[in-house]
């Protein structure tokens, strides 16, 4: 993988990985940490500023990594999800031991996204469900149908993304539909 300086259009660094990468994220405030989820069930964190830096490995997953997000703030939290349905919450200030594991789906977790500032994350599965969780691991909401009276069942989830500030997320499905969900109290609402 190459790290580029977009202003000068120069390659700053070449990082080689010893396994196939399934997902990537970076720390948003400094963009110096790069975290890669891999097929060998491990997360690898690199400091892109340092040449020849060794990666830090997080290896509590039992299946290949589907998604990883970093939330910043008072407690820099990393949230990662694997194909077997486990979502693991990590505190990046501490060692490579996780804070908690949440069984989000059984089995196939397909997509994962965490809000940048709220203590929530959302996961989607191949069994046509989207689940919203808090960092404490409690399930806040489950979405199985598109909004409205007699809304049709959602298809398997292929991707999820939170709005940067609002507690609103978009979900892409395998039937080529994209829906935007917003939290208003306990109601779910499709905006598109």
Short mmCIF file of N, CA and C in Angstrom, two decimals:
data_model
loop_
_atom_site.label_atom_id
_atom_site.label_comp_id
_atom_site.label_asym_id
_atom_site.label_seq_id
_atom_site.Cartn_x
_atom_site.Cartn_y
_atom_site.Cartn_z
N UNK A 1 0.85 -1.16 0.00
CA UNK A 1 0.00 0.00 0.00
C UNK A 1 0.90 1.23 0.00
N UNK A 2 0.46 2.28 -0.69
CA UNK A 2 1.22 3.51 -0.77
C UNK A 2 0.53 4.62 0.01
N UNK A 3 1.31 5.42 0.73
CA UNK A 3 0.80 6.59 1.44
C UNK A 3 1.26 7.81 0.65
N UNK A 4 0.29 8.64 0.23
CA UNK A 4 0.58 9.78 -0.64
C UNK A 4 0.36 11.10 0.08
N UNK A 5 1.17 12.08 -0.24
CA UNK A 5 0.93 13.46 0.15
C UNK A 5 0.16 14.09 -1.00
N UNK A 6 -1.10 14.38 -0.78
CA UNK A 6 -1.95 14.87 -1.87
C UNK A 6 -1.56 16.27 -2.33
N UNK A 7 -1.01 17.09 -1.45
CA UNK A 7 -0.62 18.45 -1.82
C UNK A 7 0.56 18.44 -2.78
N UNK A 8 1.55 17.59 -2.51
CA UNK A 8 2.75 17.56 -3.36
C UNK A 8 2.71 16.45 -4.40
N UNK A 9 1.70 15.57 -4.29
CA UNK A 9 1.55 14.43 -5.18
C UNK A 9 2.77 13.51 -5.16
N UNK A 10 3.34 13.34 -3.96
CA UNK A 10 4.50 12.48 -3.79
C UNK A 10 4.14 11.29 -2.90
N UNK A 11 4.75 10.16 -3.21
CA UNK A 11 4.57 8.98 -2.39
C UNK A 11 5.46 9.11 -1.15
N UNK A 12 4.85 9.07 0.02
CA UNK A 12 5.60 9.22 1.26
C UNK A 12 6.12 7.89 1.80
N UNK A 13 5.36 6.85 1.57
CA UNK A 13 5.72 5.58 2.18
C UNK A 13 5.05 4.42 1.47
N UNK A 14 5.73 3.31 1.47
CA UNK A 14 5.21 2.07 0.93
C UNK A 14 5.09 1.09 2.10
N UNK A 15 3.88 0.66 2.40
CA UNK A 15 3.67 -0.28 3.50
C UNK A 15 3.31 -1.63 2.90
N UNK A 16 4.06 -2.65 3.29
CA UNK A 16 3.74 -3.98 2.80
C UNK A 16 3.01 -4.76 3.89
N UNK A 17 2.00 -5.49 3.48
CA UNK A 17 1.21 -6.29 4.38
C UNK A 17 1.50 -7.76 4.11
N UNK A 18 1.48 -8.54 5.18
CA UNK A 18 1.76 -9.96 5.01
C UNK A 18 0.51 -10.79 4.74
N UNK A 19 -0.65 -10.14 4.67
CA UNK A 19 -1.88 -10.87 4.39
C UNK A 19 -2.83 -9.97 3.58
N UNK A 20 -3.92 -10.54 3.15
CA UNK A 20 -4.91 -9.79 2.37
C UNK A 20 -5.72 -8.88 3.28
N UNK A 21 -5.96 -7.64 2.82
CA UNK A 21 -6.69 -6.64 3.59
C UNK A 21 -8.16 -6.67 3.18
N UNK A 22 -9.05 -6.64 4.18
CA UNK A 22 -10.48 -6.63 3.91
C UNK A 22 -11.11 -5.27 4.17
N UNK A 23 -10.49 -4.44 5.02
CA UNK A 23 -11.03 -3.11 5.33
C UNK A 23 -9.92 -2.23 5.90
N UNK A 24 -10.11 -0.91 5.75
CA UNK A 24 -9.13 0.07 6.22
C UNK A 24 -9.84 1.24 6.90
N UNK A 25 -9.17 1.85 7.85
CA UNK A 25 -9.63 3.11 8.43
C UNK A 25 -8.41 3.85 8.95
N UNK A 26 -8.59 5.13 9.22
CA UNK A 26 -7.50 5.91 9.81
C UNK A 26 -8.06 6.81 10.89
N UNK A 27 -7.19 7.22 11.78
CA UNK A 27 -7.56 8.16 12.83
C UNK A 27 -7.79 9.50 12.15
N UNK A 28 -8.93 10.14 12.40
CA UNK A 28 -9.29 11.33 11.63
C UNK A 28 -8.58 12.60 12.09
N UNK A 29 -8.22 12.73 13.36
CA UNK A 29 -7.64 13.98 13.82
C UNK A 29 -6.23 14.20 13.30
N UNK A 30 -5.41 13.17 13.29
CA UNK A 30 -4.04 13.36 12.83
C UNK A 30 -3.72 12.58 11.57
N UNK A 31 -4.54 11.63 11.23
CA UNK A 31 -4.34 10.77 10.06
C UNK A 31 -3.00 10.04 10.09
N UNK A 32 -2.45 9.86 11.27
CA UNK A 32 -1.17 9.19 11.36
C UNK A 32 -1.30 7.70 11.62
N UNK A 33 -2.44 7.28 12.15
CA UNK A 33 -2.65 5.86 12.41
C UNK A 33 -3.50 5.25 11.32
N UNK A 34 -3.04 4.15 10.79
CA UNK A 34 -3.75 3.40 9.77
C UNK A 34 -4.06 2.03 10.35
N UNK A 35 -5.31 1.63 10.29
CA UNK A 35 -5.72 0.34 10.85
C UNK A 35 -6.31 -0.49 9.72
N UNK A 36 -5.77 -1.69 9.57
CA UNK A 36 -6.21 -2.61 8.51
C UNK A 36 -6.80 -3.86 9.12
N UNK A 37 -7.96 -4.27 8.63
CA UNK A 37 -8.54 -5.56 8.99
C UNK A 37 -8.15 -6.57 7.94
N UNK A 38 -7.82 -7.77 8.37
CA UNK A 38 -7.25 -8.76 7.44
C UNK A 38 -8.01 -10.08 7.49
N UNK A 39 -7.77 -10.91 6.48
CA UNK A 39 -8.43 -12.21 6.39
C UNK A 39 -7.90 -13.20 7.42
N UNK A 40 -6.76 -12.93 8.03
CA UNK A 40 -6.20 -13.84 9.03
C UNK A 40 -6.74 -13.56 10.43
N UNK A 41 -7.87 -12.83 10.51
CA UNK A 41 -8.60 -12.55 11.76
C UNK A 41 -7.92 -11.50 12.63
N UNK A 42 -6.96 -10.77 12.11
CA UNK A 42 -6.23 -9.78 12.90
C UNK A 42 -6.46 -8.37 12.39
N UNK A 43 -6.35 -7.42 13.32
CA UNK A 43 -6.31 -6.00 12.99
C UNK A 43 -4.86 -5.56 13.16
N UNK A 44 -4.37 -4.78 12.21
CA UNK A 44 -2.99 -4.29 12.29
C UNK A 44 -3.01 -2.77 12.24
N UNK A 45 -2.36 -2.14 13.24
CA UNK A 45 -2.31 -0.69 13.33
C UNK A 45 -0.89 -0.22 13.03
N UNK A 46 -0.77 0.72 12.07
CA UNK A 46 0.52 1.26 11.65
C UNK A 46 0.54 2.76 11.90
N UNK A 47 1.73 3.27 12.24
CA UNK A 47 1.95 4.71 12.30
C UNK A 47 2.61 5.08 10.97
N UNK A 48 1.88 5.79 10.12
CA UNK A 48 2.38 6.05 8.76
C UNK A 48 3.48 7.10 8.73
N UNK A 49 3.69 7.83 9.83
CA UNK A 49 4.76 8.83 9.88
C UNK A 49 6.14 8.19 10.03
N UNK A 50 6.20 7.05 10.69
CA UNK A 50 7.49 6.42 10.99
C UNK A 50 7.84 5.39 9.94
N UNK A 51 9.04 5.49 9.43
CA UNK A 51 9.53 4.47 8.50
C UNK A 51 9.97 3.26 9.32
N UNK A 52 9.78 2.09 8.78
CA UNK A 52 10.12 0.84 9.44
C UNK A 52 9.40 0.66 10.77
N UNK A 53 8.23 1.25 10.91
CA UNK A 53 7.50 1.08 12.16
C UNK A 53 6.88 -0.31 12.20
N UNK A 54 6.87 -0.90 13.37
CA UNK A 54 6.26 -2.21 13.54
C UNK A 54 4.78 -2.00 13.79
N UNK A 55 4.00 -2.91 13.31
CA UNK A 55 2.56 -2.80 13.51
C UNK A 55 2.18 -3.37 14.88
N UNK A 56 1.08 -2.86 15.39
CA UNK A 56 0.50 -3.41 16.61
C UNK A 56 -0.65 -4.30 16.15
N UNK A 57 -0.69 -5.52 16.65
CA UNK A 57 -1.72 -6.47 16.23
C UNK A 57 -2.77 -6.66 17.31
N UNK A 58 -4.01 -6.70 16.88
CA UNK A 58 -5.15 -7.01 17.73
C UNK A 58 -5.71 -8.32 17.19
N UNK A 59 -5.75 -9.36 18.01
CA UNK A 59 -6.08 -10.68 17.46
C UNK A 59 -7.13 -11.46 18.25
N UNK A 60 -8.21 -10.81 18.63
CA UNK A 60 -9.28 -11.52 19.36
C UNK A 60 -10.41 -12.02 18.44
N UNK A 61 -10.42 -11.60 17.19
CA UNK A 61 -11.48 -12.07 16.29
C UNK A 61 -11.24 -13.53 15.91
N UNK A 62 -12.33 -14.22 15.62
CA UNK A 62 -12.24 -15.63 15.23
C UNK A 62 -12.59 -15.86 13.76
N UNK A 63 -12.83 -14.76 13.04
CA UNK A 63 -13.16 -14.85 11.63
C UNK A 63 -12.60 -13.60 10.94
N UNK A 64 -12.65 -13.56 9.61
CA UNK A 64 -12.06 -12.43 8.89
C UNK A 64 -12.81 -11.14 9.20
N UNK A 65 -12.08 -10.03 9.19
CA UNK A 65 -12.59 -8.73 9.60
C UNK A 65 -13.40 -8.12 8.46
N UNK A 66 -14.63 -7.67 8.79
CA UNK A 66 -15.53 -7.06 7.81
C UNK A 66 -15.39 -5.54 7.81
N UNK A 67 -15.27 -4.94 9.00
CA UNK A 67 -15.21 -3.49 9.10
C UNK A 67 -14.50 -3.04 10.35
N UNK A 68 -13.93 -1.84 10.29
CA UNK A 68 -13.26 -1.25 11.45
C UNK A 68 -13.46 0.27 11.39
N UNK A 69 -13.74 0.86 12.54
CA UNK A 69 -13.92 2.31 12.66
C UNK A 69 -13.20 2.80 13.91
N UNK A 70 -12.73 4.05 13.87
CA UNK A 70 -12.12 4.68 15.04
C UNK A 70 -12.97 5.88 15.42
N UNK A 71 -13.36 5.92 16.69
CA UNK A 71 -14.08 7.07 17.24
C UNK A 71 -13.12 7.82 18.15
N UNK A 72 -13.06 9.12 17.95
CA UNK A 72 -12.16 9.92 18.77
C UNK A 72 -12.95 10.71 19.80
N UNK A 73 -12.25 11.30 20.71
CA UNK A 73 -12.87 12.05 21.79
C UNK A 73 -12.11 11.82 23.06
N UNK A 74 -12.83 11.85 24.18
CA UNK A 74 -12.18 11.62 25.46
C UNK A 74 -11.56 10.23 25.53
N UNK A 75 -12.23 9.27 24.97
CA UNK A 75 -11.72 7.90 24.92
C UNK A 75 -11.64 7.47 23.46
N UNK A 76 -10.44 7.38 22.89
CA UNK A 76 -10.35 6.91 21.50
C UNK A 76 -10.71 5.43 21.42
N UNK A 77 -11.83 5.17 20.77
CA UNK A 77 -12.39 3.82 20.71
C UNK A 77 -12.26 3.29 19.28
N UNK A 78 -11.88 2.02 19.16
CA UNK A 78 -11.88 1.33 17.88
C UNK A 78 -12.96 0.25 17.96
N UNK A 79 -13.77 0.18 16.92
CA UNK A 79 -14.82 -0.83 16.84
C UNK A 79 -14.58 -1.65 15.59
N UNK A 80 -14.50 -2.97 15.76
CA UNK A 80 -14.26 -3.85 14.63
C UNK A 80 -15.28 -4.98 14.63
N UNK A 81 -15.63 -5.43 13.44
CA UNK A 81 -16.59 -6.52 13.30
C UNK A 81 -16.07 -7.58 12.36
N UNK A 82 -16.43 -8.82 12.64
CA UNK A 82 -15.97 -9.93 11.81
C UNK A 82 -17.15 -10.70 11.23
N UNK A 83 -16.86 -11.53 10.26
CA UNK A 83 -17.86 -12.29 9.52
C UNK A 83 -18.72 -13.18 10.40
N UNK A 84 -18.19 -13.63 11.52
CA UNK A 84 -18.95 -14.53 12.40
C UNK A 84 -19.99 -13.80 13.24
N UNK A 85 -20.12 -12.47 13.09
CA UNK A 85 -21.13 -11.70 13.80
C UNK A 85 -20.65 -11.00 15.05
N UNK A 86 -19.40 -11.18 15.42
CA UNK A 86 -18.85 -10.53 16.62
C UNK A 86 -18.38 -9.11 16.31
N UNK A 87 -18.76 -8.18 17.19
CA UNK A 87 -18.25 -6.81 17.14
C UNK A 87 -17.44 -6.61 18.41
N UNK A 88 -16.19 -6.18 18.27
CA UNK A 88 -15.30 -6.00 19.41
C UNK A 88 -15.00 -4.52 19.57
N UNK A 89 -15.08 -4.03 20.81
CA UNK A 89 -14.82 -2.63 21.14
C UNK A 89 -13.49 -2.57 21.87
N UNK A 90 -12.60 -1.69 21.39
CA UNK A 90 -11.24 -1.56 21.93
C UNK A 90 -11.01 -0.13 22.39
N UNK A 91 -10.23 0.05 23.45
CA UNK A 91 -9.75 1.37 23.87
C UNK A 91 -8.32 1.48 23.38
N UNK A 92 -8.06 2.39 22.45
CA UNK A 92 -6.73 2.48 21.82
C UNK A 92 -5.65 2.98 22.77
N UNK A 93 -6.02 3.57 23.91
CA UNK A 93 -5.02 4.04 24.86
C UNK A 93 -4.43 2.90 25.67
N UNK A 94 -5.12 1.79 25.71
CA UNK A 94 -4.69 0.66 26.53
C UNK A 94 -4.05 -0.40 25.65
N UNK A 95 -3.75 -1.53 26.23
CA UNK A 95 -3.10 -2.61 25.48
C UNK A 95 -4.03 -3.18 24.43
N UNK A 96 -3.61 -4.26 23.82
CA UNK A 96 -4.38 -4.86 22.75
C UNK A 96 -5.55 -5.71 23.25
N UNK A 97 -5.92 -5.60 24.52
CA UNK A 97 -7.05 -6.35 25.07
C UNK A 97 -8.34 -5.55 24.87
N UNK A 98 -9.37 -6.23 24.46
CA UNK A 98 -10.63 -5.55 24.15
C UNK A 98 -11.39 -5.16 25.41
N UNK A 99 -12.28 -4.15 25.24
CA UNK A 99 -13.16 -3.76 26.34
C UNK A 99 -14.34 -4.71 26.46
N UNK A 100 -14.95 -5.05 25.31
CA UNK A 100 -16.08 -5.98 25.32
C UNK A 100 -16.30 -6.53 23.91
N UNK A 101 -16.99 -7.65 23.88
CA UNK A 101 -17.39 -8.28 22.62
C UNK A 101 -18.92 -8.35 22.60
N UNK A 102 -19.50 -7.95 21.48
CA UNK A 102 -20.94 -7.97 21.29
C UNK A 102 -21.26 -8.95 20.17
N UNK A 103 -22.17 -9.88 20.43
CA UNK A 103 -22.63 -10.78 19.37
C UNK A 103 -23.74 -10.05 18.62
N UNK A 104 -23.37 -9.34 17.56
CA UNK A 104 -24.32 -8.49 16.84
C UNK A 104 -25.24 -9.30 15.93
N UNK A 105 -24.69 -10.27 15.23
CA UNK A 105 -25.47 -11.07 14.29
C UNK A 105 -25.01 -12.52 14.38
N UNK A 106 -25.89 -13.41 13.96
CA UNK A 106 -25.53 -14.81 13.98
C UNK A 106 -25.93 -15.45 12.67
N UNK A 107 -25.04 -15.78 11.79
CA UNK A 107 -23.64 -15.46 11.81
C UNK A 107 -23.29 -14.21 11.01
N UNK A 108 -23.53 -14.07 9.81
CA UNK A 108 -22.87 -13.23 8.82
C UNK A 108 -23.05 -11.72 8.98
N UNK A 109 -22.12 -11.08 9.64
CA UNK A 109 -22.03 -9.62 9.67
C UNK A 109 -21.48 -9.18 8.32
N UNK A 110 -22.16 -8.25 7.65
CA UNK A 110 -21.73 -7.83 6.32
C UNK A 110 -21.18 -6.41 6.28
N UNK A 111 -21.64 -5.56 7.22
CA UNK A 111 -21.23 -4.15 7.20
C UNK A 111 -21.24 -3.60 8.63
N UNK A 112 -20.40 -2.59 8.86
CA UNK A 112 -20.27 -1.99 10.18
C UNK A 112 -19.91 -0.53 10.02
N UNK A 113 -20.52 0.33 10.85
CA UNK A 113 -20.15 1.75 10.87
C UNK A 113 -20.37 2.28 12.27
N UNK A 114 -19.49 3.18 12.69
CA UNK A 114 -19.59 3.80 14.01
C UNK A 114 -19.70 5.30 13.84
N UNK A 115 -20.48 5.93 14.70
CA UNK A 115 -20.62 7.38 14.65
C UNK A 115 -19.35 8.01 15.22
N UNK A 116 -18.94 9.15 14.63
CA UNK A 116 -17.70 9.78 15.05
C UNK A 116 -17.74 10.34 16.47
N UNK A 117 -18.90 10.81 16.91
CA UNK A 117 -18.97 11.50 18.20
C UNK A 117 -19.95 10.89 19.18
N UNK A 118 -20.98 10.21 18.74
CA UNK A 118 -21.92 9.55 19.64
C UNK A 118 -21.40 8.15 19.95
N UNK A 119 -21.79 7.64 21.08
CA UNK A 119 -21.33 6.32 21.51
C UNK A 119 -22.23 5.23 20.95
N UNK A 120 -22.36 5.20 19.63
CA UNK A 120 -23.21 4.20 18.98
C UNK A 120 -22.52 3.65 17.74
N UNK A 121 -22.93 2.44 17.37
CA UNK A 121 -22.49 1.85 16.10
C UNK A 121 -23.64 1.06 15.52
N UNK A 122 -23.57 0.82 14.23
CA UNK A 122 -24.62 0.11 13.52
C UNK A 122 -23.98 -1.04 12.73
N UNK A 123 -24.70 -2.16 12.67
CA UNK A 123 -24.19 -3.32 11.94
C UNK A 123 -25.30 -3.88 11.07
N UNK A 124 -24.91 -4.47 9.96
CA UNK A 124 -25.87 -5.07 9.04
C UNK A 124 -25.46 -6.48 8.69
N UNK A 125 -26.45 -7.30 8.36
CA UNK A 125 -26.14 -8.71 8.11
C UNK A 125 -26.79 -9.21 6.83
N UNK A 126 -26.41 -10.43 6.48
CA UNK A 126 -26.99 -11.07 5.31
C UNK A 126 -28.39 -11.61 5.60
N UNK A 127 -28.78 -11.67 6.88
CA UNK A 127 -30.13 -12.16 7.21
C UNK A 127 -31.14 -11.02 7.29
N UNK A 128 -30.87 -9.93 6.57
CA UNK A 128 -31.81 -8.83 6.36
C UNK A 128 -32.17 -8.07 7.64
N UNK A 129 -31.17 -7.78 8.45
CA UNK A 129 -31.39 -6.97 9.65
C UNK A 129 -30.27 -5.95 9.80
N UNK A 130 -30.65 -4.80 10.35
CA UNK A 130 -29.71 -3.76 10.76
C UNK A 130 -29.91 -3.57 12.25
N UNK A 131 -28.83 -3.54 13.01
CA UNK A 131 -28.93 -3.36 14.45
C UNK A 131 -28.09 -2.16 14.88
N UNK A 132 -28.68 -1.36 15.78
CA UNK A 132 -28.02 -0.18 16.34
C UNK A 132 -27.68 -0.50 17.80
N UNK A 133 -26.41 -0.30 18.17
CA UNK A 133 -25.91 -0.63 19.50
C UNK A 133 -25.26 0.59 20.15
N UNK A 134 -25.22 0.58 21.48
CA UNK A 134 -24.42 1.52 22.24
C UNK A 134 -23.08 0.89 22.56
N UNK A 135 -22.12 1.70 23.02
CA UNK A 135 -20.81 1.16 23.38
C UNK A 135 -20.88 0.18 24.55
N UNK A 136 -21.96 0.25 25.31
CA UNK A 136 -22.12 -0.69 26.42
C UNK A 136 -22.54 -2.08 25.93
N UNK A 137 -22.79 -2.22 24.63
CA UNK A 137 -23.17 -3.51 24.05
C UNK A 137 -24.65 -3.76 24.00
N UNK A 138 -25.46 -2.81 24.49
CA UNK A 138 -26.91 -2.99 24.49
C UNK A 138 -27.49 -2.66 23.11
N UNK A 139 -28.40 -3.50 22.67
CA UNK A 139 -29.06 -3.29 21.39
C UNK A 139 -30.10 -2.19 21.56
N UNK A 140 -29.97 -1.11 20.80
CA UNK A 140 -30.87 0.03 20.88
C UNK A 140 -32.07 -0.15 19.95
N UNK A 141 -31.82 -0.68 18.76
CA UNK A 141 -32.88 -0.79 17.77
C UNK A 141 -32.54 -1.86 16.74
N UNK A 142 -33.58 -2.45 16.16
CA UNK A 142 -33.43 -3.42 15.08
C UNK A 142 -34.31 -2.97 13.92
N UNK A 143 -33.76 -2.94 12.73
CA UNK A 143 -34.50 -2.54 11.53
C UNK A 143 -34.60 -3.76 10.62
N UNK A 144 -35.83 -4.13 10.29
CA UNK A 144 -36.07 -5.26 9.39
C UNK A 144 -36.86 -4.87 8.15
N UNK A 145 -37.54 -3.73 8.21
CA UNK A 145 -38.41 -3.29 7.12
C UNK A 145 -38.11 -1.84 6.77
N UNK A 146 -38.37 -1.50 5.51
CA UNK A 146 -38.31 -0.11 5.12
C UNK A 146 -39.44 0.63 5.82
N UNK A 147 -39.30 1.90 6.02
CA UNK A 147 -40.24 2.72 6.78
C UNK A 147 -41.61 2.78 6.12
N UNK A 148 -42.63 2.88 6.93
CA UNK A 148 -43.98 3.07 6.43
C UNK A 148 -44.86 1.89 6.77
N UNK A 149 -46.15 2.13 6.65
CA UNK A 149 -47.13 1.07 6.89
C UNK A 149 -46.95 -0.01 5.83
N UNK A 150 -46.78 -1.21 6.27
CA UNK A 150 -46.54 -2.35 5.40
C UNK A 150 -45.31 -2.15 4.52
N UNK A 151 -44.27 -1.53 5.10
CA UNK A 151 -43.02 -1.37 4.37
C UNK A 151 -42.42 -2.73 4.04
N UNK A 152 -41.79 -2.82 2.91
CA UNK A 152 -41.27 -4.12 2.50
C UNK A 152 -40.01 -4.45 3.27
N UNK A 153 -39.73 -5.72 3.36
CA UNK A 153 -38.56 -6.23 4.08
C UNK A 153 -37.29 -5.75 3.38
N UNK A 154 -36.28 -5.37 4.19
CA UNK A 154 -35.02 -4.95 3.61
C UNK A 154 -34.28 -6.16 3.05
N UNK A 155 -33.43 -5.92 2.07
CA UNK A 155 -32.60 -6.98 1.49
C UNK A 155 -31.34 -7.14 2.36
N UNK A 156 -30.50 -8.13 2.09
CA UNK A 156 -29.23 -8.22 2.82
C UNK A 156 -28.44 -6.91 2.70
N UNK A 157 -27.82 -6.51 3.79
CA UNK A 157 -27.12 -5.23 3.86
C UNK A 157 -25.73 -5.39 3.25
N UNK A 158 -25.34 -4.44 2.39
CA UNK A 158 -24.01 -4.51 1.79
C UNK A 158 -23.07 -3.42 2.30
N UNK A 159 -23.61 -2.28 2.76
CA UNK A 159 -22.74 -1.22 3.29
C UNK A 159 -23.52 -0.29 4.20
N UNK A 160 -22.80 0.34 5.14
CA UNK A 160 -23.38 1.28 6.10
C UNK A 160 -22.42 2.45 6.28
N UNK A 161 -22.97 3.66 6.49
CA UNK A 161 -22.13 4.83 6.74
C UNK A 161 -22.92 5.85 7.55
N UNK A 162 -22.30 6.35 8.63
CA UNK A 162 -22.91 7.38 9.45
C UNK A 162 -22.60 8.76 8.89
N UNK A 163 -23.51 9.70 9.11
CA UNK A 163 -23.24 11.12 8.87
C UNK A 163 -22.17 11.55 9.87
N UNK A 164 -21.33 12.49 9.48
CA UNK A 164 -20.22 12.90 10.34
C UNK A 164 -20.69 13.47 11.67
N UNK A 165 -21.77 14.27 11.69
CA UNK A 165 -22.23 14.90 12.92
C UNK A 165 -23.61 14.40 13.37
N UNK A 166 -24.58 14.33 12.47
CA UNK A 166 -25.93 13.91 12.82
C UNK A 166 -25.98 12.42 13.15
N UNK A 167 -26.96 12.04 13.95
CA UNK A 167 -27.16 10.62 14.23
C UNK A 167 -28.08 10.08 13.13
N UNK A 168 -27.51 10.02 11.94
CA UNK A 168 -28.19 9.58 10.72
C UNK A 168 -27.23 8.65 9.99
N UNK A 169 -27.75 7.55 9.46
CA UNK A 169 -26.87 6.66 8.70
C UNK A 169 -27.56 6.20 7.42
N UNK A 170 -26.74 5.90 6.44
CA UNK A 170 -27.21 5.37 5.17
C UNK A 170 -26.91 3.88 5.13
N UNK A 171 -27.80 3.14 4.50
CA UNK A 171 -27.62 1.70 4.34
C UNK A 171 -27.82 1.35 2.88
N UNK A 172 -26.89 0.59 2.35
CA UNK A 172 -27.00 0.07 0.99
C UNK A 172 -27.35 -1.41 1.05
N UNK A 173 -28.21 -1.83 0.14
CA UNK A 173 -28.71 -3.21 0.16
C UNK A 173 -28.37 -3.89 -1.16
N UNK A 174 -28.42 -5.22 -1.15
CA UNK A 174 -28.06 -5.99 -2.34
C UNK A 174 -29.10 -5.89 -3.45
N UNK A 175 -30.27 -5.29 -3.18
CA UNK A 175 -31.28 -5.09 -4.23
C UNK A 175 -31.18 -3.70 -4.86
N UNK A 176 -30.03 -3.04 -4.70
CA UNK A 176 -29.72 -1.73 -5.29
C UNK A 176 -30.52 -0.59 -4.69
N UNK A 177 -31.01 -0.74 -3.48
CA UNK A 177 -31.72 0.33 -2.78
C UNK A 177 -30.79 0.92 -1.72
N UNK A 178 -30.81 2.24 -1.60
CA UNK A 178 -30.09 2.94 -0.54
C UNK A 178 -31.13 3.68 0.29
N UNK A 179 -31.10 3.48 1.61
CA UNK A 179 -32.02 4.15 2.52
C UNK A 179 -31.22 4.93 3.54
N UNK A 180 -31.79 6.04 3.99
CA UNK A 180 -31.18 6.85 5.03
C UNK A 180 -32.09 6.79 6.24
N UNK A 181 -31.52 6.42 7.38
CA UNK A 181 -32.28 6.29 8.62
C UNK A 181 -31.82 7.35 9.60
N UNK A 182 -32.79 7.92 10.33
CA UNK A 182 -32.49 8.96 11.30
C UNK A 182 -33.18 8.62 12.60
N UNK A 183 -32.53 8.88 13.72
CA UNK A 183 -33.11 8.60 15.03
C UNK A 183 -33.84 9.84 15.54
N UNK A 184 -35.13 9.72 15.75
CA UNK A 184 -35.94 10.77 16.37
C UNK A 184 -36.64 10.13 17.54
N UNK A 185 -36.08 10.27 18.73
CA UNK A 185 -36.61 9.55 19.87
C UNK A 185 -36.41 8.07 19.65
N UNK A 186 -37.48 7.31 19.62
CA UNK A 186 -37.35 5.87 19.38
C UNK A 186 -37.81 5.49 17.97
N UNK A 187 -38.16 6.48 17.14
CA UNK A 187 -38.67 6.19 15.80
C UNK A 187 -37.53 6.10 14.80
N UNK A 188 -37.73 5.26 13.80
CA UNK A 188 -36.83 5.18 12.68
C UNK A 188 -37.52 5.82 11.50
N UNK A 189 -36.79 6.54 10.71
CA UNK A 189 -37.42 7.29 9.62
C UNK A 189 -36.52 7.22 8.39
N UNK A 190 -37.09 6.93 7.27
CA UNK A 190 -36.34 6.96 6.02
C UNK A 190 -36.46 8.35 5.45
N UNK A 191 -35.34 8.94 5.12
CA UNK A 191 -35.33 10.30 4.59
C UNK A 191 -35.37 10.33 3.08
N UNK A 192 -34.97 9.28 2.41
CA UNK A 192 -34.97 9.25 0.94
C UNK A 192 -36.04 8.32 0.43
#
